[in-house]
Amino acid sequence: MYVDAHIHLYAEEYDGIREEVLKRAVENDVDLILSVAEDSETSLKNLELLRMYREKYKIYIGIGIHPYTAINNPDDLERVVDLIAQHHDSIICIGEVGLDRKYNNSMKMWDKQVEAFETMIQLSKDLLKPLNIHSRRAAKDVLALLRKHDVREAYFHWYTDDEETLREIVEEEYFVGFTPALLTSKRIQRFTEIVPLTQVLTESDGPVRYYGPLENRMGEPMHTKLIVEKLAQLYEEDPIEVTIMIRENFKRLFRIQYG
Ligand SMILES: [Zn+2]
C-alpha cells in the first residue's frame, strides 16, 4: 500500500483523466493520496475534489499559499488564512507552503515570502496541522524559521538542497520526500545515506514530469511504487518492509486514524 504525500490533483493537466488516474492509483495499490494547494483558488478546488472523491478514494487535502503566490499575488494570503480557519476539519496539512530562493529577486519579494510562510507556520501550530513544505534553494532559511517557531511537525517535499542542511533536518526529526527524480539522480540517491527510513515519504508531485523511465509521462500516484522499489534497493531492505514503514510515517505525521 503506497502513499503519495504531495500531488496537485486539481491541476488542469488531469482534467478529463482525473478519475482514471485515481483508478490506476488504486489498481497499483496506492491508497493514501494527499493533494496540496498553491493559493485560494486551488485550495477551493481541493475542497471540491475532496467532496467529489472522498467516498470512493482515500484522498486527503491541504490548503496553503505557495511562495510563488506570496510574491505574485500577496493579497491572496488573507483569503488562504480564512479558508484554513473555515475548513481546518477537512485538511490534514498546511501546504504547499515555504520559501524559494529562485524567486528571490528583491528584498521586498523575500519579505513577502517570509511573511506568508510565518503566517502558515502559526496556523500549523494553532491547528495542529503539519506543514507540507517547498524549500528550493532555501532549505536553510526554512529550517531557521521552523526552529525560531519551535515547529515539530514538518515535511520537506522533494528535497533538493545541500547535504549539510539535510542532516540538520533529520536531526530535528522532520520528514523528507522522494519523487521519481530518485530513479535517475545520483545526488538525490545519496540523500538516502542521510535520511533514516523512519523519516521518509514518497510523492509524485504530479503533474510534474520526470526523466528516465517515466520520460514523457505525467506524474501520477501510481509512480510512487517505483520510488519504493528504488528505496528498497538503496536502503537494502525488503520492499514490503519499506512500503509498510512509509505508510506508517504518513499516518504518524498527518494523524491518519484508520487501519
Ligand atoms: Zn508541489
PDB file of C-alpha atoms and ligand atoms in Angstrom:
ATOM      1  CA  MET A   1       0.000   0.000   0.000  1.00  0.00           C
ATOM      2  CA  TYR A   2       1.843   3.044  -1.318  1.00  0.00           C
ATOM      3  CA  VAL A   3       1.441   6.715  -0.438  1.00  0.00           C
ATOM      4  CA  ASP A   4       1.599   9.934  -2.444  1.00  0.00           C
ATOM      5  CA  ALA A   5       2.318  12.694   0.076  1.00  0.00           C
ATOM      6  CA  HIS A   6       2.364  15.580  -2.407  1.00  0.00           C
ATOM      7  CA  ILE A   7       0.362  15.932  -5.625  1.00  0.00           C
ATOM      8  CA  HIS A   8      -1.575  18.771  -7.271  1.00  0.00           C
ATOM      9  CA  LEU A   9      -4.637  16.761  -8.193  1.00  0.00           C
ATOM     10  CA  TYR A  10      -6.674  19.828  -9.224  1.00  0.00           C
ATOM     11  CA  ALA A  11      -4.154  20.657 -11.995  1.00  0.00           C
ATOM     12  CA  GLU A  12      -5.856  21.143 -15.352  1.00  0.00           C
ATOM     13  CA  GLU A  13      -3.447  18.595 -16.845  1.00  0.00           C
ATOM     14  CA  TYR A  14      -5.618  15.993 -15.081  1.00  0.00           C
ATOM     15  CA  ASP A  15      -8.907  17.362 -16.449  1.00  0.00           C
ATOM     16  CA  GLY A  16     -10.719  14.544 -18.232  1.00  0.00           C
ATOM     17  CA  ILE A  17      -8.390  11.838 -16.887  1.00  0.00           C
ATOM     18  CA  ARG A  18      -8.578  12.521 -13.120  1.00  0.00           C
ATOM     19  CA  GLU A  19     -10.835   9.572 -12.350  1.00  0.00           C
ATOM     20  CA  GLU A  20      -8.634   7.277 -14.470  1.00  0.00           C
ATOM     21  CA  VAL A  21      -5.571   8.472 -12.586  1.00  0.00           C
ATOM     22  CA  LEU A  22      -7.285   7.701  -9.270  1.00  0.00           C
ATOM     23  CA  LYS A  23      -8.429   4.283 -10.520  1.00  0.00           C
ATOM     24  CA  ARG A  24      -4.907   3.472 -11.687  1.00  0.00           C
ATOM     25  CA  ALA A  25      -3.636   4.502  -8.258  1.00  0.00           C
ATOM     26  CA  VAL A  26      -5.960   2.004  -6.554  1.00  0.00           C
ATOM     27  CA  GLU A  27      -5.138  -0.742  -9.078  1.00  0.00           C
ATOM     28  CA  ASN A  28      -1.457  -0.182  -8.298  1.00  0.00           C
ATOM     29  CA  ASP A  29      -2.004  -0.327  -4.516  1.00  0.00           C
ATOM     30  CA  VAL A  30      -1.633   3.381  -3.802  1.00  0.00           C
ATOM     31  CA  ASP A  31      -4.076   4.031  -1.012  1.00  0.00           C
ATOM     32  CA  LEU A  32      -3.170   7.390   0.548  1.00  0.00           C
ATOM     33  CA  ILE A  33      -3.133  10.466  -1.679  1.00  0.00           C
ATOM     34  CA  LEU A  34      -2.535  13.991  -0.409  1.00  0.00           C
ATOM     35  CA  SER A  35      -3.336  16.879  -2.746  1.00  0.00           C
ATOM     36  CA  VAL A  36      -1.729  20.175  -1.719  1.00  0.00           C
ATOM     37  CA  ALA A  37      -2.699  23.658  -2.958  1.00  0.00           C
ATOM     38  CA  GLU A  38      -0.897  26.830  -4.091  1.00  0.00           C
ATOM     39  CA  ASP A  39      -3.394  29.630  -3.457  1.00  0.00           C
ATOM     40  CA  SER A  40      -7.041  30.275  -2.526  1.00  0.00           C
ATOM     41  CA  GLU A  41      -8.339  29.163  -5.913  1.00  0.00           C
ATOM     42  CA  THR A  42      -6.565  25.784  -5.879  1.00  0.00           C
ATOM     43  CA  SER A  43      -7.423  25.357  -2.185  1.00  0.00           C
ATOM     44  CA  LEU A  44     -11.113  25.665  -3.120  1.00  0.00           C
ATOM     45  CA  LYS A  45     -10.560  23.173  -5.947  1.00  0.00           C
ATOM     46  CA  ASN A  46      -9.046  20.738  -3.432  1.00  0.00           C
ATOM     47  CA  LEU A  47     -12.088  21.099  -1.183  1.00  0.00           C
ATOM     48  CA  GLU A  48     -14.293  20.321  -4.186  1.00  0.00           C
ATOM     49  CA  LEU A  49     -12.191  17.256  -5.098  1.00  0.00           C
ATOM     50  CA  LEU A  50     -12.470  16.044  -1.527  1.00  0.00           C
ATOM     51  CA  ARG A  51     -16.262  16.335  -1.702  1.00  0.00           C
ATOM     52  CA  MET A  52     -16.347  14.521  -5.043  1.00  0.00           C
ATOM     53  CA  TYR A  53     -13.978  11.652  -4.339  1.00  0.00           C
ATOM     54  CA  ARG A  54     -13.688  11.081  -0.608  1.00  0.00           C
ATOM     55  CA  GLU A  55     -16.283   8.283  -0.563  1.00  0.00           C
ATOM     56  CA  LYS A  56     -14.529   6.339  -3.281  1.00  0.00           C
ATOM     57  CA  TYR A  57     -10.807   7.012  -2.763  1.00  0.00           C
ATOM     58  CA  LYS A  58      -8.582   7.726   0.233  1.00  0.00           C
ATOM     59  CA  ILE A  59      -7.956  11.295  -0.755  1.00  0.00           C
ATOM     60  CA  TYR A  60      -6.696  13.911   1.654  1.00  0.00           C
ATOM     61  CA  ILE A  61      -6.036  17.583   1.068  1.00  0.00           C
ATOM     62  CA  GLY A  62      -4.004  20.527   2.254  1.00  0.00           C
ATOM     63  CA  ILE A  63      -4.650  24.252   1.944  1.00  0.00           C
ATOM     64  CA  GLY A  64      -1.801  26.719   1.657  1.00  0.00           C
ATOM     65  CA  ILE A  65      -0.041  29.547  -0.113  1.00  0.00           C
ATOM     66  CA  HIS A  66       2.965  28.688  -2.297  1.00  0.00           C
ATOM     67  CA  PRO A  67       5.932  31.114  -2.163  1.00  0.00           C
ATOM     68  CA  TYR A  68       5.257  31.895  -5.840  1.00  0.00           C
ATOM     69  CA  THR A  69       1.755  33.105  -4.899  1.00  0.00           C
ATOM     70  CA  ALA A  70       3.092  35.005  -1.884  1.00  0.00           C
ATOM     71  CA  ILE A  71       5.152  37.103  -4.312  1.00  0.00           C
ATOM     72  CA  ASN A  72       2.834  37.400  -7.291  1.00  0.00           C
ATOM     73  CA  ASN A  73      -0.493  37.702  -5.532  1.00  0.00           C
ATOM     74  CA  PRO A  74       0.242  38.741  -1.918  1.00  0.00           C
ATOM     75  CA  ASP A  75      -3.388  39.769  -1.287  1.00  0.00           C
ATOM     76  CA  ASP A  76      -4.305  36.104  -1.547  1.00  0.00           C
ATOM     77  CA  LEU A  77      -2.687  35.391   1.823  1.00  0.00           C
ATOM     78  CA  GLU A  78      -5.728  36.691   3.694  1.00  0.00           C
ATOM     79  CA  ARG A  79      -8.103  34.517   1.656  1.00  0.00           C
ATOM     80  CA  VAL A  80      -5.973  31.413   2.265  1.00  0.00           C
ATOM     81  CA  VAL A  81      -5.883  32.147   6.010  1.00  0.00           C
ATOM     82  CA  ASP A  82      -9.707  32.404   6.012  1.00  0.00           C
ATOM     83  CA  LEU A  83     -10.050  29.130   4.112  1.00  0.00           C
ATOM     84  CA  ILE A  84      -7.798  27.307   6.565  1.00  0.00           C
ATOM     85  CA  ALA A  85      -9.731  28.708   9.533  1.00  0.00           C
ATOM     86  CA  GLN A  86     -13.038  27.733   7.934  1.00  0.00           C
ATOM     87  CA  HIS A  87     -12.084  24.282   6.680  1.00  0.00           C
ATOM     88  CA  HIS A  88      -9.444  23.043   9.116  1.00  0.00           C
ATOM     89  CA  ASP A  89     -11.535  19.932   9.827  1.00  0.00           C
ATOM     90  CA  SER A  90     -11.266  18.947   6.150  1.00  0.00           C
ATOM     91  CA  ILE A  91      -7.480  19.244   5.786  1.00  0.00           C
ATOM     92  CA  ILE A  92      -4.601  17.131   7.097  1.00  0.00           C
ATOM     93  CA  CYS A  93      -1.800  19.616   6.416  1.00  0.00           C
ATOM     94  CA  ILE A  94      -0.966  23.227   5.636  1.00  0.00           C
ATOM     95  CA  GLY A  95       0.579  23.191   2.185  1.00  0.00           C
ATOM     96  CA  GLU A  96       2.129  23.756  -0.149  1.00  0.00           C
ATOM     97  CA  VAL A  97       3.962  26.493   1.767  1.00  0.00           C
ATOM     98  CA  GLY A  98       7.572  27.573   2.222  1.00  0.00           C
ATOM     99  CA  LEU A  99      10.346  29.631   0.677  1.00  0.00           C
ATOM    100  CA  ASP A 100      12.074  29.662  -2.706  1.00  0.00           C
ATOM    101  CA  ARG A 101      15.377  31.449  -3.364  1.00  0.00           C
ATOM    102  CA  LYS A 102      14.804  31.127  -7.108  1.00  0.00           C
ATOM    103  CA  TYR A 103      12.079  33.772  -6.789  1.00  0.00           C
ATOM    104  CA  ASN A 104      14.232  35.923  -4.544  1.00  0.00           C
ATOM    105  CA  ASN A 105      14.891  38.756  -6.955  1.00  0.00           C
ATOM    106  CA  SER A 106      14.451  41.541  -4.437  1.00  0.00           C
ATOM    107  CA  MET A 107      14.398  42.051  -0.699  1.00  0.00           C
ATOM    108  CA  LYS A 108      10.744  43.084  -0.821  1.00  0.00           C
ATOM    109  CA  MET A 109       9.844  39.832  -2.569  1.00  0.00           C
ATOM    110  CA  TRP A 110      11.729  37.841   0.032  1.00  0.00           C
ATOM    111  CA  ASP A 111       9.892  39.621   2.849  1.00  0.00           C
ATOM    112  CA  LYS A 112       6.562  38.704   1.241  1.00  0.00           C
ATOM    113  CA  GLN A 113       7.575  35.041   1.174  1.00  0.00           C
ATOM    114  CA  VAL A 114       8.700  35.090   4.785  1.00  0.00           C
ATOM    115  CA  GLU A 115       5.525  36.862   5.912  1.00  0.00           C
ATOM    116  CA  ALA A 116       3.300  34.307   4.171  1.00  0.00           C
ATOM    117  CA  PHE A 117       5.336  31.346   5.452  1.00  0.00           C
ATOM    118  CA  GLU A 118       5.379  32.608   9.050  1.00  0.00           C
ATOM    119  CA  THR A 119       1.606  33.095   8.898  1.00  0.00           C
ATOM    120  CA  MET A 120       1.242  29.478   7.730  1.00  0.00           C
ATOM    121  CA  ILE A 121       3.609  28.280  10.477  1.00  0.00           C
ATOM    122  CA  GLN A 122       1.455  29.969  13.106  1.00  0.00           C
ATOM    123  CA  LEU A 123      -1.707  28.324  11.743  1.00  0.00           C
ATOM    124  CA  SER A 124       0.067  24.976  11.624  1.00  0.00           C
ATOM    125  CA  LYS A 125       0.870  25.286  15.312  1.00  0.00           C
ATOM    126  CA  ASP A 126      -2.535  26.643  16.360  1.00  0.00           C
ATOM    127  CA  LEU A 127      -4.479  23.970  14.470  1.00  0.00           C
ATOM    128  CA  LEU A 128      -2.016  21.061  14.888  1.00  0.00           C
ATOM    129  CA  LYS A 129      -1.714  20.573  11.126  1.00  0.00           C
ATOM    130  CA  PRO A 130       1.767  19.633   9.850  1.00  0.00           C
ATOM    131  CA  LEU A 131       3.463  21.750   7.182  1.00  0.00           C
ATOM    132  CA  ASN A 132       3.941  20.403   3.632  1.00  0.00           C
ATOM    133  CA  ILE A 133       6.980  22.436   2.618  1.00  0.00           C
ATOM    134  CA  HIS A 134       8.548  23.734  -0.580  1.00  0.00           C
ATOM    135  CA  SER A 135      12.194  24.666   0.119  1.00  0.00           C
ATOM    136  CA  ARG A 136      14.017  25.056  -3.222  1.00  0.00           C
ATOM    137  CA  ARG A 137      17.419  26.701  -2.642  1.00  0.00           C
ATOM    138  CA  ALA A 138      16.015  27.899   0.694  1.00  0.00           C
ATOM    139  CA  ALA A 139      16.089  24.848   2.977  1.00  0.00           C
ATOM    140  CA  LYS A 140      18.455  26.612   5.370  1.00  0.00           C
ATOM    141  CA  ASP A 141      16.063  29.588   5.620  1.00  0.00           C
ATOM    142  CA  VAL A 142      13.079  27.265   6.070  1.00  0.00           C
ATOM    143  CA  LEU A 143      14.890  25.358   8.792  1.00  0.00           C
ATOM    144  CA  ALA A 144      15.784  28.587  10.612  1.00  0.00           C
ATOM    145  CA  LEU A 145      12.125  29.655  10.662  1.00  0.00           C
ATOM    146  CA  LEU A 146      10.935  26.237  11.833  1.00  0.00           C
ATOM    147  CA  ARG A 147      13.426  26.409  14.688  1.00  0.00           C
ATOM    148  CA  LYS A 148      12.507  30.011  15.510  1.00  0.00           C
ATOM    149  CA  HIS A 149       8.863  28.969  15.910  1.00  0.00           C
ATOM    150  CA  ASP A 150       9.674  25.619  17.503  1.00  0.00           C
ATOM    151  CA  VAL A 151       7.757  23.656  14.851  1.00  0.00           C
ATOM    152  CA  ARG A 152       7.713  19.906  15.490  1.00  0.00           C
ATOM    153  CA  GLU A 153       5.739  18.607  12.503  1.00  0.00           C
ATOM    154  CA  ALA A 154       7.041  19.324   9.029  1.00  0.00           C
ATOM    155  CA  TYR A 155       7.520  17.554   5.725  1.00  0.00           C
ATOM    156  CA  PHE A 156      10.207  18.732   3.298  1.00  0.00           C
ATOM    157  CA  HIS A 157       8.624  17.779  -0.003  1.00  0.00           C
ATOM    158  CA  TRP A 158      11.057  16.824  -2.853  1.00  0.00           C
ATOM    159  CA  TYR A 159      14.187  17.938  -1.022  1.00  0.00           C
ATOM    160  CA  THR A 160      16.939  19.120  -3.422  1.00  0.00           C
ATOM    161  CA  ASP A 161      19.244  21.335  -1.333  1.00  0.00           C
ATOM    162  CA  ASP A 162      22.610  20.542   0.303  1.00  0.00           C
ATOM    163  CA  GLU A 163      23.507  17.501   2.421  1.00  0.00           C
ATOM    164  CA  GLU A 164      24.605  19.502   5.455  1.00  0.00           C
ATOM    165  CA  THR A 165      21.157  21.125   5.832  1.00  0.00           C
ATOM    166  CA  LEU A 166      19.537  17.743   5.214  1.00  0.00           C
ATOM    167  CA  ARG A 167      21.462  16.337   8.189  1.00  0.00           C
ATOM    168  CA  GLU A 168      20.058  19.114  10.382  1.00  0.00           C
ATOM    169  CA  ILE A 169      16.529  18.475   9.074  1.00  0.00           C
ATOM    170  CA  VAL A 170      16.907  14.821  10.017  1.00  0.00           C
ATOM    171  CA  GLU A 171      18.185  15.747  13.491  1.00  0.00           C
ATOM    172  CA  GLU A 172      15.076  17.865  14.015  1.00  0.00           C
ATOM    173  CA  GLU A 173      13.028  14.748  13.143  1.00  0.00           C
ATOM    174  CA  TYR A 174      11.246  16.324  10.194  1.00  0.00           C
ATOM    175  CA  PHE A 175      10.147  14.161   7.262  1.00  0.00           C
ATOM    176  CA  VAL A 176      11.774  14.188   3.820  1.00  0.00           C
ATOM    177  CA  GLY A 177      10.128  13.385   0.479  1.00  0.00           C
ATOM    178  CA  PHE A 178      11.427  11.464  -2.522  1.00  0.00           C
ATOM    179  CA  THR A 179       9.932  11.833  -6.015  1.00  0.00           C
ATOM    180  CA  PRO A 180      10.660   9.785  -9.157  1.00  0.00           C
ATOM    181  CA  ALA A 181      13.757  12.007  -9.515  1.00  0.00           C
ATOM    182  CA  LEU A 182      15.274   9.392  -7.191  1.00  0.00           C
ATOM    183  CA  LEU A 183      15.274   6.938 -10.111  1.00  0.00           C
ATOM    184  CA  THR A 184      17.760   8.980 -12.129  1.00  0.00           C
ATOM    185  CA  SER A 185      19.610  11.454  -9.880  1.00  0.00           C
ATOM    186  CA  LYS A 186      22.751  10.146  -8.145  1.00  0.00           C
ATOM    187  CA  ARG A 187      22.767  13.271  -5.997  1.00  0.00           C
ATOM    188  CA  ILE A 188      19.296  12.548  -4.664  1.00  0.00           C
ATOM    189  CA  GLN A 189      20.124   8.846  -4.252  1.00  0.00           C
ATOM    190  CA  ARG A 190      22.940   9.856  -1.872  1.00  0.00           C
ATOM    191  CA  PHE A 191      20.354  11.540   0.370  1.00  0.00           C
ATOM    192  CA  THR A 192      19.246   8.039   1.411  1.00  0.00           C
ATOM    193  CA  GLU A 193      22.555   7.722   3.285  1.00  0.00           C
ATOM    194  CA  ILE A 194      21.433  10.661   5.466  1.00  0.00           C
ATOM    195  CA  VAL A 195      17.677  10.201   5.954  1.00  0.00           C
ATOM    196  CA  PRO A 196      16.571   7.188   8.019  1.00  0.00           C
ATOM    197  CA  LEU A 197      13.620   5.251   6.598  1.00  0.00           C
ATOM    198  CA  THR A 198      11.543   6.285   9.622  1.00  0.00           C
ATOM    199  CA  GLN A 199      11.535   9.839   8.209  1.00  0.00           C
ATOM    200  CA  VAL A 200      10.944   9.078   4.523  1.00  0.00           C
ATOM    201  CA  LEU A 201       7.813   9.764   2.462  1.00  0.00           C
ATOM    202  CA  THR A 202       7.114   9.192  -1.239  1.00  0.00           C
ATOM    203  CA  GLU A 203       5.352  11.549  -3.639  1.00  0.00           C
ATOM    204  CA  SER A 204       4.663  12.111  -7.327  1.00  0.00           C
ATOM    205  CA  ASP A 205       4.391  15.928  -7.171  1.00  0.00           C
ATOM    206  CA  GLY A 206       2.113  15.348 -10.170  1.00  0.00           C
ATOM    207  CA  PRO A 207       1.561  16.632 -12.758  1.00  0.00           C
ATOM    208  CA  VAL A 208       5.356  17.195 -12.812  1.00  0.00           C
ATOM    209  CA  ARG A 209       7.128  15.159 -15.487  1.00  0.00           C
ATOM    210  CA  TYR A 210      10.410  13.316 -14.867  1.00  0.00           C
ATOM    211  CA  TYR A 211      13.279  11.957 -16.919  1.00  0.00           C
ATOM    212  CA  GLY A 212      14.390   8.352 -17.095  1.00  0.00           C
ATOM    213  CA  PRO A 213      11.860   5.503 -17.106  1.00  0.00           C
ATOM    214  CA  LEU A 214       8.933   7.927 -16.777  1.00  0.00           C
ATOM    215  CA  GLU A 215      10.036  10.167 -19.644  1.00  0.00           C
ATOM    216  CA  ASN A 216       7.109  11.842 -21.427  1.00  0.00           C
ATOM    217  CA  ARG A 217       4.589  10.717 -18.826  1.00  0.00           C
ATOM    218  CA  MET A 218       2.712  12.982 -16.495  1.00  0.00           C
ATOM    219  CA  GLY A 219       3.455  12.360 -12.813  1.00  0.00           C
ATOM    220  CA  GLU A 220       0.714  10.419 -11.005  1.00  0.00           C
ATOM    221  CA  PRO A 221       0.285   8.494  -7.730  1.00  0.00           C
ATOM    222  CA  MET A 222       0.997   5.032  -9.177  1.00  0.00           C
ATOM    223  CA  HIS A 223       4.606   6.089  -9.810  1.00  0.00           C
ATOM    224  CA  THR A 224       5.267   6.042  -6.056  1.00  0.00           C
ATOM    225  CA  LYS A 225       5.629   2.259  -6.344  1.00  0.00           C
ATOM    226  CA  LEU A 226       8.770   2.785  -8.454  1.00  0.00           C
ATOM    227  CA  ILE A 227      10.181   5.102  -5.781  1.00  0.00           C
ATOM    228  CA  VAL A 228       9.635   2.458  -3.100  1.00  0.00           C
ATOM    229  CA  GLU A 229      11.372  -0.193  -5.219  1.00  0.00           C
ATOM    230  CA  LYS A 230      14.368   2.108  -5.653  1.00  0.00           C
ATOM    231  CA  LEU A 231      14.400   2.992  -1.948  1.00  0.00           C
ATOM    232  CA  ALA A 232      14.354  -0.708  -1.026  1.00  0.00           C
ATOM    233  CA  GLN A 233      17.393  -1.242  -3.233  1.00  0.00           C
ATOM    234  CA  LEU A 234      19.281   1.781  -1.823  1.00  0.00           C
ATOM    235  CA  TYR A 235      18.483   1.014   1.826  1.00  0.00           C
ATOM    236  CA  GLU A 236      18.988  -2.725   1.204  1.00  0.00           C
ATOM    237  CA  GLU A 237      15.644  -3.510   2.779  1.00  0.00           C
ATOM    238  CA  ASP A 238      12.725  -5.691   1.798  1.00  0.00           C
ATOM    239  CA  PRO A 239      10.329  -3.666  -0.435  1.00  0.00           C
ATOM    240  CA  ILE A 240       7.347  -4.789   1.653  1.00  0.00           C
ATOM    241  CA  GLU A 241       9.012  -3.549   4.837  1.00  0.00           C
ATOM    242  CA  VAL A 242       9.807  -0.227   3.146  1.00  0.00           C
ATOM    243  CA  THR A 243       6.215   0.104   1.953  1.00  0.00           C
ATOM    244  CA  ILE A 244       4.832  -0.552   5.433  1.00  0.00           C
ATOM    245  CA  MET A 245       7.240   1.871   7.075  1.00  0.00           C
ATOM    246  CA  ILE A 246       6.486   4.737   4.655  1.00  0.00           C
ATOM    247  CA  ARG A 247       2.760   4.214   5.098  1.00  0.00           C
ATOM    248  CA  GLU A 248       3.217   4.324   8.874  1.00  0.00           C
ATOM    249  CA  ASN A 249       5.272   7.516   8.507  1.00  0.00           C
ATOM    250  CA  PHE A 250       2.460   9.125   6.532  1.00  0.00           C
ATOM    251  CA  LYS A 251      -0.138   8.140   9.120  1.00  0.00           C
ATOM    252  CA  ARG A 252       2.026   9.307  12.015  1.00  0.00           C
ATOM    253  CA  LEU A 253       2.848  12.716  10.545  1.00  0.00           C
ATOM    254  CA  PHE A 254      -0.608  13.513   9.175  1.00  0.00           C
ATOM    255  CA  ARG A 255      -2.536  11.871  12.057  1.00  0.00           C
ATOM    256  CA  ILE A 256      -4.498   9.391   9.949  1.00  0.00           C
ATOM    257  CA  GLN A 257      -6.510   7.156  12.240  1.00  0.00           C
ATOM    258  CA  TYR A 258      -7.812   4.234  10.205  1.00  0.00           C
ATOM    259  CA  GLY A 259      -6.238   0.721   9.721  1.00  0.00           C
TER     260      GLY A 259
HETATM  261 ZN    ZN B   1       4.239  20.817  -5.441  1.00  0.00          ZN
END
